[in-house]
Amino acid sequence: MTSEQKDNKKEENKMIVTPWDTSGKIDYNKLVIQFGTTLIDDALLEKFKKVTGKDLHPWMKRGIFFTHRSFDVFLDAYANGEPVFLYTGRGPSTDAMHIGHLIPFLFTKWLQDVFDCPLVIQISDEEKAAFKQLDFNVLHEMGIKNAKEIISCGFNPKKTFIFSNRDYRLRCPQYENFTSDMKNNTSMKLIQSIFGLQGTGNIAMYDWPVYQSAAAFYQAYPHIFGNRPAYCLVPHAIDQDPYFRLARDAASKMNLIKPCNIECTFIPPLTGQDGKMSSSKAEATLFLDDTEEILRKKIMTLCLSGADPDPEVHKKKGGNVDMDIAYQYLKYFEYDDKRLEEIKEGFTKGTISAVEIKEILVQSLYKIMKQIQDYRKTIDDKLIEDFYAQKPMDLPKPKMKEPTKEETKLYEYLDQLKIQHTTKYHVAIITKDQAEDLARMLEGTICKGILLKSKEGYIYYIINEQTTVNPKVLSKKIGA
Ligand code: TRP
């Protein structure tokens, strides 16, 4: 090889990771430094277990979800009983989703069960219109098709809101107002430097990043959170990180709660280690709707093996799991740690052959895919409507705070008068805005209060659990 050829080869292998482009040999440690995220360490994993009382997901143990931004802050908020929510998304550029797309969604589904919290899913039809120059209506249709596959991962319709970005911002003025504020706080220079855009292309390309970022703030979802602050966690593949650098920058300027992120590696292509699986090479891509036979055929013929081509040599010398794509995929799709270890040992020693490890992969992967395919068949228009509806969702009850001196005095006074009260929901409020916030938080809960006049205005003390809070009545009383 001449030195020029060597340089070309290096060039070919050059790592490129942007939200729109991934190629070359990916060095994740380098990416972490380049992007400025933090590696997930044992202390953080321990904290997760302690706060949630749950075991780790295999993908957390295996370094697949390997880096984060402020995941500890999110865990603290959750531990404190603050409202939290999850946010992820999908760019509808093709009809069929593949197993690479599945990873963040399956992980998000698991997180939704762990935190039992609202989830929002942005379908970024406008992103794809800007970058792929495709007809918007076609993309919008694709988005709905994709949503069906996403729903098939098993999300809870009562706690999940899926939206087409275009439809939602036209329908929800608060979302559009919020993104407008964010645009005023975002410089063109910043967008160019974070996303490596150089002033060429269309305006929509420069506009889009604000939407993907703005969707990570509770202010974007008045039907879910009203005025109640909530912490956001975004599970995603590391190529989406630039959006959240932008979001966090805006959060500093606008004094907002910074979104938190947990980020994963890419599933490698079937044929090798570099880059990521991509729909553009259909024959080497494992689609969610592939049948077991198609899956087997693709894996048997294309999956790069870490075994010697001569089966006898493999038996004697053993294989290399780091090079074996079937094993690399099993790290994603064989959830049982013990079984995975046995497979690794067998393949390394040569007792499991190249064909056998591929067949193990077919079985493990198809088990997961079949569940999704079976669920997909039951999805009807009504269910899709439920996911797209702007509906309220349950949030944790507001927490009791320590009583102030005045409140303690009030309770003593009430005791003297033999008026029954509990401190469970005691809250002192003085302004109409506070009253409206409180009324929203407590709507439907059973409380009883008394209205007192003080120097600053009216104070409504909620003292026990015998009447239902009616927001209108409460704010009227205070406003009076
Ligand atoms: N940009 C993502 C894609 O092209 C889609 C997306 C929109 C997203 N919002 C998101 C991904 C939030 C992760 C988190 O597929």
mmCIF file of C-alpha atoms in Angstrom, residues 161-301:
data_model
loop_
_atom_site.group_PDB
_atom_site.id
_atom_site.type_symbol
_atom_site.label_atom_id
_atom_site.label_comp_id
_atom_site.label_asym_id
_atom_site.label_seq_id
_atom_site.Cartn_x
_atom_site.Cartn_y
_atom_site.Cartn_z
ATOM 1 C CA PHE A 161 -48.006 11.408 24.198
ATOM 2 C CA ILE A 162 -46.838 10.985 20.590
ATOM 3 C CA PHE A 163 -46.835 14.048 18.346
ATOM 4 C CA SER A 164 -45.985 15.108 14.825
ATOM 5 C CA ASN A 165 -43.914 18.232 15.391
ATOM 6 C CA ARG A 166 -45.701 20.185 12.668
ATOM 7 C CA ASP A 167 -49.185 19.256 13.873
ATOM 8 C CA TYR A 168 -48.411 19.924 17.499
ATOM 9 C CA ARG A 169 -46.868 23.353 17.116
ATOM 10 C CA LEU A 170 -49.791 24.453 14.959
ATOM 11 C CA ARG A 171 -52.232 23.108 17.520
ATOM 12 C CA CYS A 172 -50.569 24.141 20.775
ATOM 13 C CA PRO A 173 -49.791 27.880 21.012
ATOM 14 C CA GLN A 174 -47.848 27.424 24.257
ATOM 15 C CA TYR A 175 -45.409 25.085 22.512
ATOM 16 C CA GLU A 176 -44.899 27.520 19.646
ATOM 17 C CA ASN A 177 -44.525 30.443 22.093
ATOM 18 C CA PHE A 178 -41.971 28.535 24.058
ATOM 19 C CA THR A 179 -39.916 27.646 20.986
ATOM 20 C CA SER A 180 -40.112 31.303 19.921
ATOM 21 C CA ASP A 181 -38.581 32.347 23.235
ATOM 22 C CA MET A 182 -35.894 29.771 22.740
ATOM 23 C CA LYS A 183 -35.136 31.019 19.231
ATOM 24 C CA ASN A 184 -34.628 34.499 20.677
ATOM 25 C CA ASN A 185 -32.097 33.007 23.064
ATOM 26 C CA THR A 186 -30.185 30.962 20.481
ATOM 27 C CA SER A 187 -27.529 32.477 18.275
ATOM 28 C CA MET A 188 -26.980 31.450 14.699
ATOM 29 C CA LYS A 189 -23.303 30.987 15.550
ATOM 30 C CA LEU A 190 -24.131 28.430 18.217
ATOM 31 C CA ILE A 191 -26.343 26.397 15.881
ATOM 32 C CA GLN A 192 -23.619 26.465 13.261
ATOM 33 C CA SER A 193 -20.884 25.389 15.623
ATOM 34 C CA ILE A 194 -22.842 22.681 17.475
ATOM 35 C CA PHE A 195 -24.205 21.111 14.314
ATOM 36 C CA GLY A 196 -21.334 21.791 11.966
ATOM 37 C CA LEU A 197 -23.605 23.714 9.594
ATOM 38 C CA GLN A 198 -21.894 26.252 7.439
ATOM 39 C CA GLY A 199 -24.548 28.628 6.257
ATOM 40 C CA THR A 200 -25.457 26.527 3.227
ATOM 41 C CA GLY A 201 -28.729 24.642 2.818
ATOM 42 C CA ASN A 202 -32.212 25.839 3.693
ATOM 43 C CA ILE A 203 -33.411 27.887 6.674
ATOM 44 C CA ALA A 204 -35.441 24.983 8.075
ATOM 45 C CA MET A 205 -32.192 23.139 8.814
ATOM 46 C CA TYR A 206 -31.191 25.933 11.173
ATOM 47 C CA ASP A 207 -34.653 26.224 12.676
ATOM 48 C CA TRP A 208 -35.179 22.548 13.404
ATOM 49 C CA PRO A 209 -32.677 22.072 16.243
ATOM 50 C CA VAL A 210 -34.677 24.429 18.447
ATOM 51 C CA TYR A 211 -37.722 22.154 18.193
ATOM 52 C CA GLN A 212 -35.914 18.982 19.108
ATOM 53 C CA SER A 213 -34.347 20.841 22.046
ATOM 54 C CA ALA A 214 -37.476 22.682 23.191
ATOM 55 C CA ALA A 215 -39.365 19.400 23.424
ATOM 56 C CA ALA A 216 -37.137 18.473 26.391
ATOM 57 C CA PHE A 217 -38.811 21.050 28.675
ATOM 58 C CA TYR A 218 -42.058 20.622 30.592
ATOM 59 C CA GLN A 219 -43.211 24.026 29.305
ATOM 60 C CA ALA A 220 -43.782 22.362 25.928
ATOM 61 C CA TYR A 221 -46.620 20.234 27.341
ATOM 62 C CA PRO A 222 -49.180 22.391 29.143
ATOM 63 C CA HIS A 223 -51.777 19.600 28.938
ATOM 64 C CA ILE A 224 -49.536 17.373 31.032
ATOM 65 C CA PHE A 225 -47.742 19.686 33.430
ATOM 66 C CA GLY A 226 -49.637 22.977 33.514
ATOM 67 C CA ASN A 227 -47.339 25.180 35.577
ATOM 68 C CA ARG A 228 -45.860 22.341 37.524
ATOM 69 C CA PRO A 229 -42.091 22.059 36.978
ATOM 70 C CA ALA A 230 -40.871 18.626 35.887
ATOM 71 C CA TYR A 231 -37.455 17.090 35.203
ATOM 72 C CA CYS A 232 -36.817 15.516 31.815
ATOM 73 C CA LEU A 233 -34.692 12.467 30.990
ATOM 74 C CA VAL A 234 -33.907 11.750 27.334
ATOM 75 C CA PRO A 235 -32.731 8.243 26.410
ATOM 76 C CA HIS A 236 -31.110 8.283 22.970
ATOM 77 C CA ALA A 237 -28.182 7.163 20.817
ATOM 78 C CA ILE A 238 -25.107 9.340 21.216
ATOM 79 C CA ASP A 239 -25.454 10.968 17.765
ATOM 80 C CA GLN A 240 -28.397 13.006 19.096
ATOM 81 C CA ASP A 241 -26.301 14.593 21.830
ATOM 82 C CA PRO A 242 -25.757 17.939 20.026
ATOM 83 C CA TYR A 243 -29.452 18.750 20.380
ATOM 84 C CA PHE A 244 -29.153 18.558 24.113
ATOM 85 C CA ARG A 245 -26.014 20.664 24.272
ATOM 86 C CA LEU A 246 -28.179 23.274 22.601
ATOM 87 C CA ALA A 247 -31.038 22.637 25.029
ATOM 88 C CA ARG A 248 -28.773 22.977 28.046
ATOM 89 C CA ASP A 249 -27.250 26.168 26.719
ATOM 90 C CA ALA A 250 -30.724 27.649 26.262
ATOM 91 C CA ALA A 251 -31.703 26.421 29.725
ATOM 92 C CA SER A 252 -28.846 28.424 31.268
ATOM 93 C CA LYS A 253 -29.879 31.567 29.414
ATOM 94 C CA MET A 254 -33.599 31.150 30.100
ATOM 95 C CA ASN A 255 -33.299 29.835 33.635
ATOM 96 C CA LEU A 256 -34.993 26.519 32.887
ATOM 97 C CA ILE A 257 -34.510 23.018 34.307
ATOM 98 C CA LYS A 258 -31.750 21.432 32.212
ATOM 99 C CA PRO A 259 -32.702 18.231 30.443
ATOM 100 C CA CYS A 260 -30.872 15.083 31.594
ATOM 101 C CA ASN A 261 -29.654 12.435 29.134
ATOM 102 C CA ILE A 262 -28.737 8.781 29.057
ATOM 103 C CA GLU A 263 -27.013 7.805 25.829
ATOM 104 C CA CYS A 264 -26.230 4.541 24.062
ATOM 105 C CA THR A 265 -23.816 3.134 21.482
ATOM 106 C CA PHE A 266 -24.912 2.216 17.946
ATOM 107 C CA ILE A 267 -25.658 -1.320 16.984
ATOM 108 C CA PRO A 268 -22.983 -2.169 14.362
ATOM 109 C CA PRO A 269 -23.991 -3.154 10.817
ATOM 110 C CA LEU A 270 -24.384 -6.904 10.192
ATOM 111 C CA THR A 271 -21.372 -6.940 7.929
ATOM 112 C CA GLY A 272 -18.804 -5.293 10.201
ATOM 113 C CA GLN A 273 -17.813 -3.064 13.069
ATOM 114 C CA ASP A 274 -17.727 0.406 11.517
ATOM 115 C CA GLY A 275 -20.580 2.895 11.359
ATOM 116 C CA LYS A 276 -24.104 1.883 12.323
ATOM 117 C CA MET A 277 -26.951 -0.174 10.920
ATOM 118 C CA SER A 278 -28.698 1.822 8.213
ATOM 119 C CA SER A 279 -31.904 1.348 6.225
ATOM 120 C CA SER A 280 -30.167 2.430 3.040
ATOM 121 C CA LYS A 281 -28.508 -0.991 2.754
ATOM 122 C CA ALA A 282 -31.755 -2.944 2.921
ATOM 123 C CA GLU A 283 -30.322 -6.399 2.299
ATOM 124 C CA ALA A 284 -27.992 -6.121 5.307
ATOM 125 C CA THR A 285 -30.546 -4.520 7.622
ATOM 126 C CA LEU A 286 -32.730 -6.388 10.083
ATOM 127 C CA PHE A 287 -36.176 -4.814 9.860
ATOM 128 C CA LEU A 288 -38.747 -5.053 12.620
ATOM 129 C CA ASP A 289 -41.194 -6.759 10.283
ATOM 130 C CA ASP A 290 -38.767 -9.390 8.932
ATOM 131 C CA THR A 291 -40.048 -12.958 9.255
ATOM 132 C CA GLU A 292 -38.009 -15.540 11.120
ATOM 133 C CA GLU A 293 -36.840 -17.053 7.801
ATOM 134 C CA ILE A 294 -35.719 -13.722 6.377
ATOM 135 C CA LEU A 295 -33.951 -12.924 9.621
ATOM 136 C CA ARG A 296 -32.169 -16.272 9.581
ATOM 137 C CA LYS A 297 -31.161 -15.882 5.960
ATOM 138 C CA LYS A 298 -29.678 -12.411 6.498
ATOM 139 C CA ILE A 299 -27.847 -13.441 9.648
ATOM 140 C CA MET A 300 -26.496 -16.715 8.255
ATOM 141 C CA THR A 301 -25.220 -15.187 5.027
#
